[in-house]
PDB file of C-alpha atoms in Angstrom:
ATOM      1  CA  UNK A   1      97.229 112.234 108.985  1.00  0.00           C
ATOM      2  CA  UNK A   2     100.296 113.788 107.393  1.00  0.00           C
ATOM      3  CA  UNK A   3     100.659 116.590 104.920  1.00  0.00           C
ATOM      4  CA  UNK A   4      98.539 119.593 104.126  1.00  0.00           C
ATOM      5  CA  UNK A   5      95.360 120.318 102.227  1.00  0.00           C
ATOM      6  CA  UNK A   6      96.881 119.219  98.902  1.00  0.00           C
ATOM      7  CA  UNK A   7      97.694 115.800 100.338  1.00  0.00           C
ATOM      8  CA  UNK A   8      94.252 115.452 101.942  1.00  0.00           C
ATOM      9  CA  UNK A   9      92.562 116.277  98.638  1.00  0.00           C
ATOM     10  CA  UNK A  10      94.820 113.743  96.914  1.00  0.00           C
ATOM     11  CA  UNK A  11      93.855 111.053  99.429  1.00  0.00           C
ATOM     12  CA  UNK A  12      90.167 111.837  98.973  1.00  0.00           C
ATOM     13  CA  UNK A  13      90.525 111.739  95.183  1.00  0.00           C
ATOM     14  CA  UNK A  14      92.430 108.441  95.059  1.00  0.00           C
ATOM     15  CA  UNK A  15      90.231 106.804  97.703  1.00  0.00           C
ATOM     16  CA  UNK A  16      87.072 107.936  95.929  1.00  0.00           C
ATOM     17  CA  UNK A  17      88.337 106.528  92.628  1.00  0.00           C
ATOM     18  CA  UNK A  18      89.268 103.258  94.296  1.00  0.00           C
ATOM     19  CA  UNK A  19      85.844 102.926  95.945  1.00  0.00           C
ATOM     20  CA  UNK A  20      84.073 103.718  92.673  1.00  0.00           C
ATOM     21  CA  UNK A  21      86.210 101.075  90.935  1.00  0.00           C
ATOM     22  CA  UNK A  22      85.303  98.476  93.553  1.00  0.00           C
ATOM     23  CA  UNK A  23      81.623  99.367  93.189  1.00  0.00           C
ATOM     24  CA  UNK A  24      81.845  99.077  89.390  1.00  0.00           C
ATOM     25  CA  UNK A  25      83.519  95.672  89.727  1.00  0.00           C
ATOM     26  CA  UNK A  26      80.871  94.470  92.165  1.00  0.00           C
ATOM     27  CA  UNK A  27      77.959  95.571  89.967  1.00  0.00           C
ATOM     28  CA  UNK A  28      79.460  94.221  86.749  1.00  0.00           C
ATOM     29  CA  UNK A  29      80.744  90.958  88.326  1.00  0.00           C
ATOM     30  CA  UNK A  30      83.949  91.510  86.362  1.00  0.00           C
ATOM     31  CA  UNK A  31      87.484  92.357  87.463  1.00  0.00           C
ATOM     32  CA  UNK A  32      87.795  94.845  84.619  1.00  0.00           C
ATOM     33  CA  UNK A  33      84.403  96.507  83.936  1.00  0.00           C
ATOM     34  CA  UNK A  34      85.563  98.230  80.757  1.00  0.00           C
ATOM     35  CA  UNK A  35      84.047 101.601  79.942  1.00  0.00           C
ATOM     36  CA  UNK A  36      83.009 102.456  83.513  1.00  0.00           C
ATOM     37  CA  UNK A  37      86.489 101.800  84.882  1.00  0.00           C
ATOM     38  CA  UNK A  38      87.975 103.916  82.086  1.00  0.00           C
ATOM     39  CA  UNK A  39      85.665 106.805  82.925  1.00  0.00           C
ATOM     40  CA  UNK A  40      86.589 106.572  86.600  1.00  0.00           C
ATOM     41  CA  UNK A  41      90.303 106.599  85.695  1.00  0.00           C
ATOM     42  CA  UNK A  42      89.842 109.635  83.449  1.00  0.00           C
ATOM     43  CA  UNK A  43      87.936 111.414  86.244  1.00  0.00           C
ATOM     44  CA  UNK A  44      90.736 110.747  88.725  1.00  0.00           C
ATOM     45  CA  UNK A  45      93.292 111.916  86.148  1.00  0.00           C
ATOM     46  CA  UNK A  46      91.395 115.186  85.641  1.00  0.00           C
ATOM     47  CA  UNK A  47      91.301 115.684  89.419  1.00  0.00           C
ATOM     48  CA  UNK A  48      95.039 115.049  89.697  1.00  0.00           C
ATOM     49  CA  UNK A  49      95.758 117.436  86.825  1.00  0.00           C
ATOM     50  CA  UNK A  50      93.719 120.102  88.605  1.00  0.00           C
ATOM     51  CA  UNK A  51      95.564 119.365  91.833  1.00  0.00           C
ATOM     52  CA  UNK A  52      99.002 119.472  90.205  1.00  0.00           C
ATOM     53  CA  UNK A  53      98.161 122.727  88.414  1.00  0.00           C
ATOM     54  CA  UNK A  54      97.676 124.568  91.719  1.00  0.00           C
ATOM     55  CA  UNK A  55     100.043 122.598  93.927  1.00  0.00           C
ATOM     56  CA  UNK A  56     103.514 123.809  94.902  1.00  0.00           C
ATOM     57  CA  UNK A  57     104.459 120.163  95.566  1.00  0.00           C
ATOM     58  CA  UNK A  58     105.864 117.814  92.896  1.00  0.00           C
ATOM     59  CA  UNK A  59     104.037 114.621  93.914  1.00  0.00           C
ATOM     60  CA  UNK A  60     100.766 115.368  92.024  1.00  0.00           C
ATOM     61  CA  UNK A  61     102.702 115.482  88.734  1.00  0.00           C
ATOM     62  CA  UNK A  62     104.116 112.012  89.416  1.00  0.00           C
ATOM     63  CA  UNK A  63     100.663 110.753  90.404  1.00  0.00           C
ATOM     64  CA  UNK A  64      99.345 112.161  87.097  1.00  0.00           C
ATOM     65  CA  UNK A  65     101.944 110.117  85.252  1.00  0.00           C
ATOM     66  CA  UNK A  66     100.892 106.900  86.975  1.00  0.00           C
ATOM     67  CA  UNK A  67      97.217 107.700  86.470  1.00  0.00           C
ATOM     68  CA  UNK A  68      97.905 108.319  82.772  1.00  0.00           C
ATOM     69  CA  UNK A  69      99.292 104.782  82.702  1.00  0.00           C
ATOM     70  CA  UNK A  70      95.979 103.524  84.124  1.00  0.00           C
ATOM     71  CA  UNK A  71      94.052 105.392  81.416  1.00  0.00           C
ATOM     72  CA  UNK A  72      96.389 103.930  78.775  1.00  0.00           C
ATOM     73  CA  UNK A  73      95.713 100.450  80.182  1.00  0.00           C
ATOM     74  CA  UNK A  74      92.015 101.048  79.661  1.00  0.00           C
ATOM     75  CA  UNK A  75      92.580 102.110  76.075  1.00  0.00           C
ATOM     76  CA  UNK A  76      94.824  99.080  75.509  1.00  0.00           C
ATOM     77  CA  UNK A  77      91.967  96.807  76.547  1.00  0.00           C
ATOM     78  CA  UNK A  78      89.612  98.558  74.097  1.00  0.00           C
ATOM     79  CA  UNK A  79      92.149  98.446  71.245  1.00  0.00           C
ATOM     80  CA  UNK A  80      93.032  94.788  71.803  1.00  0.00           C
ATOM     81  CA  UNK A  81      90.073  92.945  73.335  1.00  0.00           C
ATOM     82  CA  UNK A  82      92.176  89.752  73.388  1.00  0.00           C
ATOM     83  CA  UNK A  83      94.731  91.366  75.711  1.00  0.00           C
ATOM     84  CA  UNK A  84      95.639  88.975  78.479  1.00  0.00           C
ATOM     85  CA  UNK A  85      93.588  89.833  81.584  1.00  0.00           C
ATOM     86  CA  UNK A  86      96.571  89.288  83.905  1.00  0.00           C
ATOM     87  CA  UNK A  87      98.679  91.754  81.898  1.00  0.00           C
ATOM     88  CA  UNK A  88      95.860  94.303  81.988  1.00  0.00           C
ATOM     89  CA  UNK A  89      95.333  93.936  85.741  1.00  0.00           C
ATOM     90  CA  UNK A  90      99.088  94.077  86.410  1.00  0.00           C
ATOM     91  CA  UNK A  91      99.313  97.339  84.477  1.00  0.00           C
ATOM     92  CA  UNK A  92      96.386  98.768  86.452  1.00  0.00           C
ATOM     93  CA  UNK A  93      97.990  97.639  89.724  1.00  0.00           C
ATOM     94  CA  UNK A  94     101.331  99.254  88.889  1.00  0.00           C
ATOM     95  CA  UNK A  95      99.532 102.485  87.985  1.00  0.00           C
ATOM     96  CA  UNK A  96      97.395 102.453  91.131  1.00  0.00           C
ATOM     97  CA  UNK A  97     100.207 101.626  93.525  1.00  0.00           C
ATOM     98  CA  UNK A  98     102.467 104.167  91.825  1.00  0.00           C
ATOM     99  CA  UNK A  99      99.916 106.945  92.355  1.00  0.00           C
ATOM    100  CA  UNK A 100      99.495 105.949  96.007  1.00  0.00           C
ATOM    101  CA  UNK A 101     103.271 105.796  96.479  1.00  0.00           C
ATOM    102  CA  UNK A 102     103.676 109.269  94.947  1.00  0.00           C
ATOM    103  CA  UNK A 103     101.022 110.655  97.306  1.00  0.00           C
ATOM    104  CA  UNK A 104     102.545 108.913 100.323  1.00  0.00           C
ATOM    105  CA  UNK A 105     106.022 110.213  99.583  1.00  0.00           C
ATOM    106  CA  UNK A 106     104.570 113.675  99.025  1.00  0.00           C
ATOM    107  CA  UNK A 107     102.831 113.632 102.394  1.00  0.00           C
ATOM    108  CA  UNK A 108     105.938 112.314 104.116  1.00  0.00           C
ATOM    109  CA  UNK A 109     108.232 114.965 102.612  1.00  0.00           C
ATOM    110  CA  UNK A 110     105.643 117.687 103.324  1.00  0.00           C
ATOM    111  CA  UNK A 111     105.493 116.677 106.989  1.00  0.00           C
ATOM    112  CA  UNK A 112     109.275 116.600 107.304  1.00  0.00           C
ATOM    113  CA  UNK A 113     109.924 119.830 105.395  1.00  0.00           C
TER     114      UNK A 113
END
């Protein structure tokens, strides 16, 4: 509703990644479906990098940082399979909400400015 084409693309990218993650969780019957979730996170990160490369706005760079945290959480689970599931999910939640917050603030400042 707010912002320009950069913000709309960002919403589509983050929403698409979220829906793919929910689908992966539903099909795997697991809260953290491993490799598939990691691939989805890497795909969203690549999309955000592409968006931040062309964008005159700073929010995609911050969203890239949070999405990099989500990719790192996936690698942490592969490196240490005994990693506490609550810690892993908390890290993914912080990364996801951070990316959404960056996009929201970007859309809000774009609409005001």
